[in-house]
Amino acid sequence: MTYEEIYGRSIEHSDEFWLEQAKAISWFTRPKAKCTSNEYGSVNWFLDGELNMSYLALDYHVENGRAEQPALIYDSPVTKTKKVFTYKKLCEEVATFAGALKKLGVQKGDTVVIYMPLIPEGLIAMYACARLGAIHSVVFGGFAPHELQLRIEDAKPKVVITSTCGIEINRVIEYKPLVDKSIEKSSHKPSNVIVHVRSEMPTFQLVKGRDITWNEAISNVEAAEPVCVNSTHPLYILYTSGTTGKPKGVVRRTGDHAVMLKYTMTYIYNTDPGEVFWAGSDIGWVVGHSYIVYAPLIQGCTTVMYEGKPIKTPDAGGFWRVISEHKVSNFFTAPTAFRAIKKEDPEGLLLKKYDMTSLRTIFVAGERLDPPTYEWLAHLVNVPIVDNWWQTELGSPALANPMGIFPKKIKAGSAGVPVPGYLFEIKDDSGKTLQPDQKGNLTIKLPLPPGCFPTLWNDTERYKKSYMDAYPGYYLTGDEGFIDTEGYIYVMGRIDDVINVAGHRLSTGEMEEILATHDAIAECAVVGIKDELKGEVPVGFIVLKDFATISQIDIERELVSLIRNEVGALACFKQAIIVKRLPKTRSGKILRRTIRKLSEETFVEIPPTIDDPAIIDELRDAMQSNNRGVAQLVERCVRDAEVAGSNPVTPTLKEYSEMK
Ligand code: COA
Ligand code: AMP
């Protein structure tokens, strides 16, 4: 069947189509009934099905001839460690750790927060939760205590699992004190904190009666059996940035997610059981959840966990080494990683050192694959470079090139064609569906296919308001783009206060709320401006209170450290510009888009709704007098990144071991 035939069936007969796909995974009770939608468009997929994610991805393969096949390869240049787990070994470790959680009272429906670096124990902890029917919520290790606190307060975990530290290239980032601080400030207190002790940080402050080490937790426990859960039972909550300071708890259910992951491994990522699949991401992001942790193992593949960076670990050839050494068939990462490699090794000389014959395809997602990066990469590696677009909310690709069905030609700048199950429409602000090549809001017609979020944790009202209310019968993606005459979709960027910094989704609204807590600030706007390396970086435009006498340099320094402490270094907030006032509409809404445009273009169309057009020139002057053209900003970010690389506040591994 062609892509068009398959796609047509997925839209016209979606229940039958997905019930058929559901046969590809192992259920305790196979679903048979048609699916039902609720009043706001989310679907109870496979309502009569029962399964367990940990059984499906581990025990099932052990029982079906894959016991000795590598399930997980851990490759950590930062600790100089490599480790292989067979399916049997991984299954045993998961069952044991699930036994440890059970002993601490964790049961089906309880929540568990995981705050760990990219190490096998993170994946083991996730599967252990799934084995018990507990709902995990992984928090990216780069987030500051305030972010972790918000998530702990919302998810109310019974247990928090952490490591003593993470390692950023050669710097030790102490995680345990961050966890302590978050719990101290949180109104919710977990009963226990399980601490995985890394040899790079062997000692830590133990809170009596609450903290227990990973090794203590697993000693003398009985391995836990997989618990049968309904298809609609939540597998996890993953918090993502919205437009306000409160992150959104995206809920992912078990059965439909498993079916969609299996489907995409076969038909989108074109990876067969037994092959090696590597997603160069982190378990803290949706890409890590779906394509490091769950999908490759559901498919019976070997997954790779790489605790390193594309550059400096030890050089810009790290990715090529891993692909060659572990015979990776398909590799998936964010375009920003390739931009980082391109900057260090523009000729691709390091690639030539390695045998890349195992590699069939490179998939990229997380941000727009800009045509220059595409051209550079496509020229360098002789395999298709396949963009795919999706979001934390959706759990797997919605736009892609279906490599396992019927590969289409690749168009640079387009994220591809709709994945079966997704019907896209471009709409203008009034709700009118636009014609091919016309740019507008990217929407998806309901019902959403399997794997998409059915709600937000504890906040169905926000789910409806943020995604479903704008265009009844459609899901609002928050992105803008257009569809060309051949049905390819081009995603151009966000239409809301969300920005994408080095493939990390962040909220400018949240940063504004944090900046506004500074005593000297009357009001502020944070906008994402273009950055050659990271895609976008946030810049603050601030209006000082009348009495404030603080200098530009001092306020900037204080605000940079405020965001670093409250959101984390990953926000890359390095610049705040004092302005006399902010451009607003006559009804008082800040014109953030106009500010962004002004930082990127010399000529800016003045919005008709602006209350005072003179402010445009004022702003332009402020930017110029701060010497902040785009070129200078980029230069400055690069310089700051270099300075941060030798950041004195976080010791190197060597300094750290000498200190202790
Ligand atoms: N723990 C602690 N700190 C972290 C961290 C973590 N897990 N991840 C990043 N940081 C810190 C970095 O050390 C850096 O700190 P610094 O300012 O003190 O130097 C800061 O956050 C900015 O990090 P980042 O923007 O990630 O830059 P980088 O140079 O460390 O890495 C990339 C660049 C391209 C490798 C990285 O951004 C990346 O992998 N991005 C892809 C993200 C992704 O997978 N997205 C999902 C879609 S595929
Ligand atoms: P996240 O939820 O972190 O995966 O971020 C989702 C957002 O990242 C989307 O709404 C887009 O703005 C952006 N994004 C992800 N993948 C792509 C892509 N392939 N092309 C363009 N933007 C993308």
XYZ file of C-alpha atoms and ligand atoms in Angstrom:
731
model
C 0.000 0.000 0.000
C 1.181 3.514 -0.692
C 1.531 6.214 1.941
C -1.572 7.931 0.551
C -3.689 4.767 0.903
C -2.466 4.072 4.429
C -2.895 7.676 5.471
C -6.423 7.836 4.024
C -7.477 4.742 5.974
C -6.004 6.112 9.199
C -8.222 9.185 8.910
C -11.421 7.664 7.509
C -11.459 4.479 9.586
C -9.326 5.462 12.529
C -10.780 2.963 15.050
C -10.225 -0.027 12.777
C -6.841 1.260 11.678
C -5.480 1.626 15.214
C -7.088 -1.577 16.525
C -5.168 -3.321 13.765
C -1.905 -1.622 14.771
C -2.601 -2.582 18.397
C -2.154 -6.235 17.399
C 1.567 -5.598 16.976
C 2.199 -5.387 20.739
C 1.714 -7.893 23.520
C -1.330 -7.232 25.754
C -2.548 -9.096 28.825
C -6.030 -8.461 27.404
C -6.109 -7.505 23.736
C -8.451 -4.567 23.010
C -11.411 -5.228 20.758
C -13.894 -2.440 21.379
C -14.076 0.749 19.361
C -12.678 3.832 21.002
C -14.699 6.580 22.605
C -14.153 10.316 22.611
C -15.032 12.541 25.524
C -16.629 15.952 25.203
C -13.409 17.897 24.704
C -11.934 15.684 22.048
C -9.493 13.402 23.861
C -9.944 9.711 23.113
C -10.011 6.727 25.466
C -7.999 4.571 23.104
C -8.204 0.786 23.607
C -10.400 1.160 26.692
C -10.859 -2.614 27.118
C -7.145 -3.423 26.748
C -4.816 -4.390 29.625
C -1.025 -4.523 29.645
C 2.161 -3.544 31.465
C 4.827 -1.388 29.801
C 7.704 -3.006 31.674
C 6.513 -6.503 30.716
C 5.998 -5.450 27.102
C 9.453 -3.912 26.672
C 11.500 -6.321 28.809
C 10.000 -9.635 30.065
C 8.264 -10.235 26.740
C 11.590 -10.140 24.886
C 13.324 -12.294 27.518
C 10.572 -14.886 27.028
C 10.778 -14.609 23.239
C 14.412 -15.204 22.378
C 16.091 -11.868 23.135
C 17.347 -12.612 26.679
C 21.023 -12.337 25.675
C 20.620 -9.508 23.151
C 21.931 -6.123 24.316
C 18.981 -3.978 25.344
C 20.942 -0.948 26.536
C 24.408 0.364 25.737
C 25.587 3.039 28.153
C 28.455 5.064 26.708
C 29.737 7.805 28.973
C 32.794 9.716 27.776
C 32.446 12.044 30.771
C 33.102 9.185 33.224
C 35.044 7.031 30.749
C 32.585 4.182 31.255
C 30.890 1.806 28.835
C 28.393 -0.804 29.930
C 26.088 -3.203 28.122
C 22.857 -4.583 29.629
C 21.243 -7.586 27.985
C 17.448 -7.791 28.031
C 17.726 -10.399 30.813
C 20.024 -8.275 32.948
C 17.983 -5.101 32.429
C 14.757 -6.921 33.222
C 16.272 -8.273 36.452
C 17.533 -4.836 37.500
C 14.147 -3.270 36.815
C 12.287 -6.010 38.714
C 14.642 -5.607 41.686
C 14.350 -1.838 41.795
C 10.572 -2.140 41.435
C 10.769 -4.452 44.487
C 12.624 -1.690 46.337
C 9.955 0.880 45.469
C 7.241 -1.546 46.500
C 8.948 -2.054 49.840
C 8.837 1.708 50.357
C 5.082 1.572 49.798
C 4.888 2.653 46.163
C 1.862 1.159 44.459
C -0.296 1.462 41.365
C -1.410 5.074 40.849
C 1.253 6.621 43.123
C 3.530 9.251 41.620
C 7.343 9.189 41.681
C 9.637 12.064 40.654
C 12.944 11.152 38.989
C 15.710 13.784 38.848
C 18.742 12.084 37.387
C 21.469 12.488 34.796
C 21.563 10.331 31.671
C 22.606 7.059 33.281
C 21.081 3.549 33.163
C 19.584 3.948 36.648
C 17.300 6.672 35.255
C 15.843 4.251 32.698
C 15.684 1.480 35.310
C 13.763 3.777 37.671
C 11.269 4.679 34.920
C 10.591 1.043 34.041
C 10.405 0.089 37.729
C 7.595 2.629 38.187
C 5.834 1.307 35.083
C 6.179 -2.242 36.420
C 4.210 -1.290 39.525
C 1.708 0.891 37.690
C 3.202 3.924 39.459
C 3.287 7.163 37.463
C 6.742 8.631 36.979
C 7.567 12.240 36.372
C 11.109 12.797 35.164
C 12.558 16.274 35.663
C 15.470 17.308 33.431
C 18.670 17.467 35.489
C 19.556 20.926 34.164
C 16.545 22.538 35.876
C 17.154 24.614 38.999
C 15.552 23.784 42.402
C 12.647 26.173 41.837
C 11.574 24.215 38.736
C 11.909 20.907 40.565
C 9.908 22.323 43.471
C 7.049 23.343 41.145
C 6.915 19.827 39.745
C 7.080 18.163 43.162
C 4.269 20.401 44.375
C 2.054 19.525 41.426
C 2.827 15.805 41.064
C 2.935 15.111 44.838
C 5.329 12.160 44.599
C 5.500 9.487 47.272
C 9.178 8.998 46.452
C 11.839 11.118 44.725
C 14.722 9.310 43.016
C 17.956 11.157 42.342
C 21.696 10.751 41.863
C 24.334 12.479 43.902
C 25.515 14.368 40.815
C 25.512 14.915 37.095
C 28.594 15.612 35.016
C 28.644 18.387 32.431
C 31.678 17.692 30.224
C 34.216 17.913 33.066
C 32.225 19.719 35.745
C 30.436 18.084 38.654
C 26.869 19.356 39.127
C 25.704 18.363 42.601
C 22.103 17.142 42.289
C 21.432 16.025 45.848
C 21.630 19.503 47.468
C 19.299 20.787 44.729
C 16.770 18.085 45.571
C 17.031 18.901 49.290
C 16.445 22.576 48.591
C 13.422 21.849 46.372
C 11.809 19.596 48.958
C 12.544 22.070 51.723
C 10.659 24.779 49.839
C 7.887 22.502 48.599
C 4.538 22.296 50.383
C 4.477 18.598 49.510
C 7.032 16.328 51.198
C 7.786 12.911 49.698
C 8.108 10.046 52.200
C 11.469 8.947 50.805
C 14.329 10.083 48.610
C 16.334 7.306 46.974
C 19.873 8.486 46.231
C 21.958 6.770 43.603
C 25.527 7.380 44.734
C 28.003 8.073 41.920
C 31.696 7.517 42.489
C 32.324 11.079 41.237
C 30.389 12.344 44.289
C 30.473 9.585 46.896
C 29.501 11.647 49.924
C 26.381 13.694 50.515
C 24.138 15.027 53.264
C 21.705 12.308 54.302
C 18.313 13.331 55.717
C 17.555 10.763 58.426
C 14.343 8.800 58.082
C 13.791 10.092 54.540
C 16.860 9.359 52.444
C 18.024 5.911 51.480
C 20.763 5.002 49.003
C 19.959 3.054 45.836
C 22.082 0.130 47.068
C 20.395 0.043 50.471
C 17.007 0.190 48.768
C 17.683 -2.860 46.580
C 19.411 -4.998 49.183
C 17.374 -8.060 50.183
C 14.271 -7.106 48.262
C 12.060 -9.434 46.346
C 11.843 -8.772 42.606
C 8.439 -7.313 41.721
C 6.168 -8.799 39.086
C 4.563 -6.545 36.438
C 1.174 -5.213 37.514
C -1.679 -5.402 35.006
C -3.023 -1.934 34.164
C -5.787 -0.669 31.927
C -4.734 0.818 28.604
C -5.802 4.274 29.818
C -3.766 4.092 33.034
C -1.219 6.975 33.115
C 2.331 5.867 32.431
C 3.865 9.231 33.192
C 3.512 12.965 33.685
C 6.045 15.098 31.843
C 6.063 18.788 32.635
C 6.630 21.172 29.775
C 6.752 24.930 29.421
C 3.561 26.806 28.778
C 3.053 30.526 28.590
C 2.972 31.096 32.356
C 5.261 30.287 35.282
C 3.376 27.089 36.028
C 4.574 24.214 33.863
C 2.008 21.986 32.192
C 1.855 18.366 33.362
C 1.384 16.423 30.150
C -0.232 13.065 30.948
C 0.696 10.050 28.850
C -1.352 6.891 29.030
C 0.028 3.370 28.713
C -1.702 1.383 25.956
C -2.144 3.929 23.173
C 1.381 5.241 23.712
C 2.832 1.729 23.421
C 0.910 1.127 20.184
C 2.031 4.448 18.667
C 5.661 3.928 19.684
C 5.696 0.488 18.095
C 4.039 1.923 14.977
C 6.519 4.776 14.612
C 9.569 2.561 15.203
C 8.454 0.448 12.250
C 6.878 2.919 9.856
C 8.515 6.254 10.620
C 11.936 5.335 11.995
C 12.173 2.178 9.885
C 14.079 0.250 12.549
C 13.771 -3.526 12.810
C 13.930 -5.591 15.983
C 17.566 -6.438 16.777
C 18.942 -3.192 15.307
C 20.659 -0.425 17.267
C 18.666 2.812 17.613
C 20.192 5.876 19.214
C 18.344 9.009 20.279
C 20.893 11.626 21.332
C 18.676 13.399 23.826
C 18.023 13.172 27.574
C 15.463 11.232 29.619
C 14.242 14.616 30.890
C 12.721 15.444 27.482
C 9.937 13.782 25.564
C 12.373 12.538 22.906
C 14.255 10.698 25.641
C 11.082 9.209 27.124
C 9.832 7.964 23.775
C 12.983 7.074 21.851
C 15.698 6.375 24.414
C 13.568 4.597 26.991
C 10.371 3.072 25.625
C 10.130 2.705 21.837
C 13.444 0.963 21.056
C 12.818 -1.661 23.732
C 9.178 -2.202 22.781
C 10.541 -2.868 19.293
C 13.207 -5.320 20.557
C 16.077 -3.026 19.503
C 19.200 -1.983 21.363
C 19.000 1.550 22.721
C 22.029 3.769 23.360
C 22.446 6.127 26.284
C 25.241 8.614 25.634
C 26.309 10.688 28.620
C 28.240 13.273 26.675
C 27.893 16.220 24.330
C 28.258 16.435 20.557
C 31.439 18.443 21.112
C 34.203 18.504 23.725
C 33.645 14.919 24.867
C 36.411 14.765 23.884
C 35.964 16.469 20.497
C 33.357 17.121 17.817
C 33.645 13.515 16.622
C 31.856 11.975 19.639
C 28.629 11.278 17.742
C 30.455 9.661 14.822
C 32.474 7.478 17.207
C 29.348 6.195 18.960
C 27.581 5.461 15.667
C 30.591 3.565 14.386
C 31.495 1.744 17.597
C 27.983 0.551 18.448
C 26.869 0.017 14.856
C 23.937 2.385 15.109
C 21.417 1.906 12.280
C 19.316 4.994 12.881
C 20.297 8.094 14.806
C 18.035 10.832 16.129
C 18.974 14.176 17.671
C 18.242 17.919 17.585
C 19.601 20.186 14.800
C 21.358 22.346 17.404
C 23.723 19.440 18.086
C 24.809 19.432 14.433
C 25.225 23.196 14.431
C 27.587 22.754 17.401
C 29.568 20.091 15.487
C 29.617 22.193 12.321
C 31.103 25.116 14.207
C 33.968 23.005 15.595
C 34.571 20.807 12.575
C 33.130 22.548 9.498
C 34.859 20.240 7.048
C 33.708 17.120 8.877
C 37.281 15.877 9.164
C 36.528 13.935 12.342
C 33.782 11.978 10.622
C 36.337 10.562 8.190
C 38.062 8.732 11.067
C 35.085 6.414 11.547
C 33.343 3.625 9.695
C 29.805 4.863 9.229
C 28.511 1.993 7.122
C 25.971 0.870 9.748
C 24.113 4.201 9.542
C 20.982 4.302 7.361
C 19.206 7.505 8.395
C 19.627 10.580 10.586
C 16.390 11.877 12.094
C 16.161 15.337 13.628
C 13.498 17.076 15.696
C 13.004 19.447 18.590
C 13.366 22.652 16.569
C 13.319 23.696 12.931
C 15.972 22.050 10.781
C 17.297 25.152 9.076
C 18.200 24.575 5.412
C 21.931 25.498 5.831
C 22.354 22.863 8.566
C 20.419 20.367 6.448
C 22.622 21.036 3.401
C 25.818 20.768 5.428
C 24.808 17.492 7.039
C 23.343 15.944 3.901
C 26.544 16.737 2.053
C 28.700 15.285 4.826
C 26.961 12.009 5.582
C 25.693 9.992 2.732
C 22.320 9.072 4.264
C 18.859 10.697 4.239
C 18.431 13.469 6.808
C 14.832 13.259 7.961
C 13.167 16.059 9.875
C 10.189 15.257 12.078
C 7.931 17.565 14.014
C 6.162 16.850 17.251
C 5.644 18.107 20.774
C 5.701 16.845 24.346
C 1.909 16.853 24.146
C 1.844 14.390 21.234
C 4.501 11.903 22.401
C 5.739 10.875 18.949
C 6.082 12.385 15.456
C 3.078 13.999 13.818
C 4.962 15.232 10.745
C 7.724 13.156 9.229
C 8.946 11.271 6.241
C 7.498 7.769 6.652
C 10.744 5.908 5.987
C 9.231 2.511 6.769
C 6.132 2.934 4.576
C 6.936 4.843 1.499
C 9.732 7.386 1.772
C 8.895 10.680 0.149
C 11.331 13.067 -1.443
C 12.979 15.362 1.094
C 12.301 19.100 0.920
C 14.747 21.227 2.901
C 12.892 23.406 5.410
C 9.825 21.149 5.589
C 9.183 18.806 8.528
C 7.564 16.362 6.073
C 4.073 15.019 5.587
C 1.457 14.036 8.200
C 2.018 10.789 10.078
C -1.020 8.478 9.702
C -3.681 9.579 12.176
C -2.932 13.310 11.962
C -5.018 15.688 9.860
C -3.474 19.169 9.749
C -5.156 22.408 8.809
C -3.703 25.912 8.693
C -6.102 28.485 10.109
C -6.167 32.235 10.358
C -7.080 33.979 13.605
C -10.773 33.976 12.708
C -10.770 30.182 12.276
C -10.859 30.170 8.463
C -8.901 27.309 6.892
C -6.181 28.733 4.667
C -5.138 27.649 1.188
C -1.843 25.919 0.283
C 1.233 28.110 0.776
C -0.631 30.532 3.071
C 0.973 30.928 6.491
C -1.156 30.642 9.626
C -1.812 28.719 12.840
C -0.987 25.021 12.688
C -3.948 22.995 13.962
C -4.801 19.282 14.078
C -8.343 18.072 13.535
C -9.764 16.054 16.427
C -9.720 13.263 17.420
C -6.015 13.105 18.158
C -4.487 9.700 17.378
C -3.101 7.246 19.987
C -0.305 8.461 22.245
C -1.432 12.096 22.405
C -2.146 13.565 25.821
C -5.710 13.160 27.081
C -5.400 15.946 29.657
C -3.021 17.941 31.859
C -2.315 16.558 35.319
C -4.744 18.123 37.800
C -5.817 20.695 35.225
C -8.364 19.672 32.623
C -9.596 23.276 32.461
C -6.154 24.450 31.321
C -6.064 21.603 28.782
C -9.298 22.823 27.242
C -8.371 26.491 27.413
C -4.819 26.168 26.066
C -5.396 23.658 23.303
C -9.050 22.986 22.476
C -11.014 26.214 22.882
C -9.406 28.394 20.176
C -10.870 26.402 17.277
C -13.647 23.994 18.335
C -12.948 20.526 16.924
C -9.239 21.267 16.468
C -6.107 21.031 18.604
C -4.059 24.238 18.628
C -0.380 23.323 18.330
C 1.012 26.760 19.250
C 3.137 26.732 16.069
C 2.687 28.554 12.788
C 3.446 27.296 9.326
C 2.048 26.454 5.914
C 1.206 23.466 3.732
C 2.563 23.452 0.189
C 0.692 22.248 -2.864
C 2.149 18.742 -2.498
C 1.006 18.417 1.124
C 4.397 19.044 2.761
C 4.206 21.085 5.932
C 6.652 23.818 6.893
C 6.736 24.741 10.588
C 8.106 28.237 11.050
C 8.030 28.793 14.834
C 5.857 29.392 17.878
C 2.989 31.842 18.003
C 2.969 32.038 21.800
C 5.386 32.886 24.611
C 7.311 29.634 24.272
C 10.845 29.644 22.883
C 13.219 26.908 21.850
C 16.770 27.272 23.145
C 19.140 24.572 21.898
C 16.203 22.178 21.524
C 14.983 22.984 25.057
C 11.444 24.317 25.297
C 11.225 27.267 27.685
C 8.645 29.842 28.676
C 9.432 33.528 28.278
C 6.327 34.237 30.370
C 7.882 32.362 33.247
C 11.163 34.269 32.864
C 9.206 37.536 32.928
C 7.513 36.492 36.165
C 10.923 35.762 37.682
C 12.521 39.020 36.471
C 9.554 40.954 37.843
C 10.468 39.783 41.365
C 13.588 42.015 41.229
C 13.081 45.147 43.357
C 14.245 47.569 40.659
C 11.960 46.334 37.886
C 8.697 48.070 37.014
C 7.875 45.856 34.053
C 9.606 43.646 31.545
C 9.278 41.547 28.419
C 11.394 38.537 27.514
C 11.623 37.621 23.858
C 13.487 34.906 22.010
C 15.885 36.274 19.431
C 17.616 34.303 16.705
C 20.921 32.672 17.593
C 23.120 30.856 15.101
C 24.023 28.046 17.462
C 21.088 27.608 19.830
C 18.289 28.594 17.429
C 16.966 31.180 19.867
C 18.131 32.809 23.089
C 16.025 34.823 25.535
C 16.676 38.550 25.949
C 15.046 40.685 28.643
C 13.754 44.200 27.943
C 13.290 45.920 31.262
C 11.740 49.129 32.516
C 13.191 50.273 35.842
C 11.160 51.745 38.677
C 11.455 55.526 38.942
C 13.647 55.464 42.060
C 16.011 52.741 40.769
C 19.573 53.908 40.225
C 21.161 50.566 39.330
C 23.462 50.538 36.295
C 22.879 48.546 33.104
C 25.809 46.262 33.919
C 24.715 45.563 37.488
C 21.060 44.924 36.723
C 22.023 42.614 33.878
C 24.382 40.647 36.092
C 21.740 40.298 38.813
C 19.022 39.234 36.389
C 21.267 36.704 34.652
C 22.016 35.066 37.963
C 18.342 35.227 38.988
C 17.266 33.227 35.922
C 20.199 30.848 36.293
C 19.201 30.146 39.895
C 15.473 29.897 39.314
C 15.207 28.212 35.897
C 18.704 26.840 35.336
C 21.770 27.412 33.177
C 19.982 25.779 30.245
C 17.842 28.930 29.825
C 20.945 30.690 28.390
C 19.612 34.022 29.636
C 22.598 36.326 29.227
C 21.212 39.716 28.318
C 18.875 42.331 29.781
C 18.453 45.751 28.174
C 17.066 48.774 30.019
C 14.382 50.571 27.998
C 12.270 53.605 28.916
C 8.983 51.844 28.130
C 7.672 48.779 26.321
C 5.653 48.873 23.107
C 2.024 48.104 23.864
C -1.324 47.943 22.149
C -3.934 50.504 23.062
C -5.475 47.880 25.352
C -2.154 47.494 27.197
C -0.850 44.210 25.700
C 2.943 44.118 25.285
C 3.928 43.757 21.621
C 6.572 41.070 22.077
C 6.654 40.143 18.401
C 7.493 43.705 17.480
C 10.385 43.733 19.940
C 11.662 40.454 18.516
C 11.401 41.688 14.949
C 13.207 44.877 15.887
C 16.159 42.891 17.191
C 16.356 40.972 13.928
C 15.437 43.415 11.179
C 16.220 47.022 10.420
C 12.781 47.757 8.998
C 9.796 46.836 11.147
C 6.199 47.333 10.184
C 4.504 49.322 12.936
C 1.460 47.405 14.214
C -1.753 49.416 13.726
C -2.804 48.687 17.313
C 0.302 50.254 18.892
C -0.531 52.991 21.399
C 2.455 55.200 20.526
C 4.497 54.567 17.326
C 7.359 56.751 18.611
C 8.349 53.935 20.910
C 9.748 51.930 17.975
C 12.559 54.424 17.460
C 13.117 54.624 21.189
C 13.564 50.872 21.372
C 15.836 50.779 18.349
C 18.034 53.425 19.990
C 18.148 51.468 23.244
C 19.264 48.356 21.387
C 21.860 50.253 19.396
C 23.225 52.172 22.349
C 23.633 48.847 24.099
C 25.492 47.697 21.036
C 23.085 44.834 20.663
C 22.697 44.074 16.981
C 22.199 40.413 16.192
C 25.839 39.926 15.214
C 27.048 41.293 18.538
C 24.553 39.182 20.413
C 25.724 36.018 18.731
C 29.340 36.949 19.327
C 28.578 37.686 22.920
C 26.726 34.390 23.458
C 29.658 32.464 22.036
C 32.057 34.345 24.290
C 29.814 33.753 27.306
C 29.564 30.076 26.468
C 33.344 29.890 26.395
C 33.607 31.677 29.721
C 30.919 29.432 31.198
C 32.915 26.394 30.057
C 35.447 27.297 32.720
C 32.815 28.506 35.151
C 34.531 28.848 38.536
C 31.383 28.084 40.553
C 31.171 24.473 39.416
C 34.405 22.555 39.952
C 35.920 20.243 37.390
C 36.022 16.527 38.143
C 39.690 16.812 39.092
C 39.195 19.812 41.371
C 36.186 18.128 42.873
C 38.036 14.945 43.821
C 40.865 17.043 45.317
C 38.416 19.095 47.379
C 36.773 16.045 48.924
N 22.543 19.321 34.060
C 23.108 20.482 34.473
N 23.384 21.512 33.646
C 23.051 21.360 32.346
C 22.469 20.205 31.843
C 22.220 19.147 32.759
N 21.656 18.015 32.377
N 22.278 20.363 30.520
C 22.738 21.580 30.182
N 23.210 22.174 31.299
C 23.866 23.486 31.379
C 25.136 23.460 30.554
O 26.211 22.953 31.288
C 25.318 24.919 30.240
O 25.807 25.552 31.429
P 26.862 26.757 31.364
O 26.080 27.944 30.885
O 27.320 26.872 32.777
O 27.930 26.305 30.417
C 23.891 25.435 30.068
O 23.061 24.476 30.762
C 23.455 25.529 28.636
O 23.427 24.215 28.094
P 23.119 23.879 26.561
O 22.353 24.980 25.936
O 22.525 22.539 26.493
O 24.539 23.940 25.895
P 25.622 22.840 25.878
O 26.812 23.464 25.235
O 25.812 22.241 27.231
O 25.058 21.700 24.891
C 23.897 20.814 23.009
C 24.722 21.981 23.557
C 23.548 21.101 21.567
C 24.674 19.553 23.094
C 22.632 20.608 23.871
O 21.952 21.815 23.988
C 21.695 19.554 23.352
O 21.960 18.363 23.407
N 20.520 19.981 22.898
C 19.501 19.064 22.410
C 18.399 18.963 23.413
C 17.463 17.845 23.102
O 17.820 16.709 23.100
N 16.200 18.207 22.875
C 15.188 17.274 22.638
C 14.826 17.210 21.188
S 15.788 16.041 20.262
P 8.828 19.975 22.851
O 7.480 19.889 23.457
O 9.899 20.272 23.838
O 9.139 18.765 22.008
O 8.808 21.217 21.867
C 7.845 21.259 20.867
C 8.076 22.457 19.999
O 9.373 22.383 19.404
C 7.123 22.521 18.853
O 5.892 23.120 19.199
C 7.912 23.340 17.845
O 7.820 24.710 18.126
C 9.324 22.875 18.077
N 9.668 21.776 17.155
C 9.819 20.479 17.446
N 10.209 19.782 16.366
C 10.285 20.658 15.351
C 10.597 20.547 13.948
N 10.961 19.395 13.404
N 10.544 21.679 13.194
C 10.186 22.869 13.731
N 9.890 23.030 15.046
C 9.934 21.942 15.848
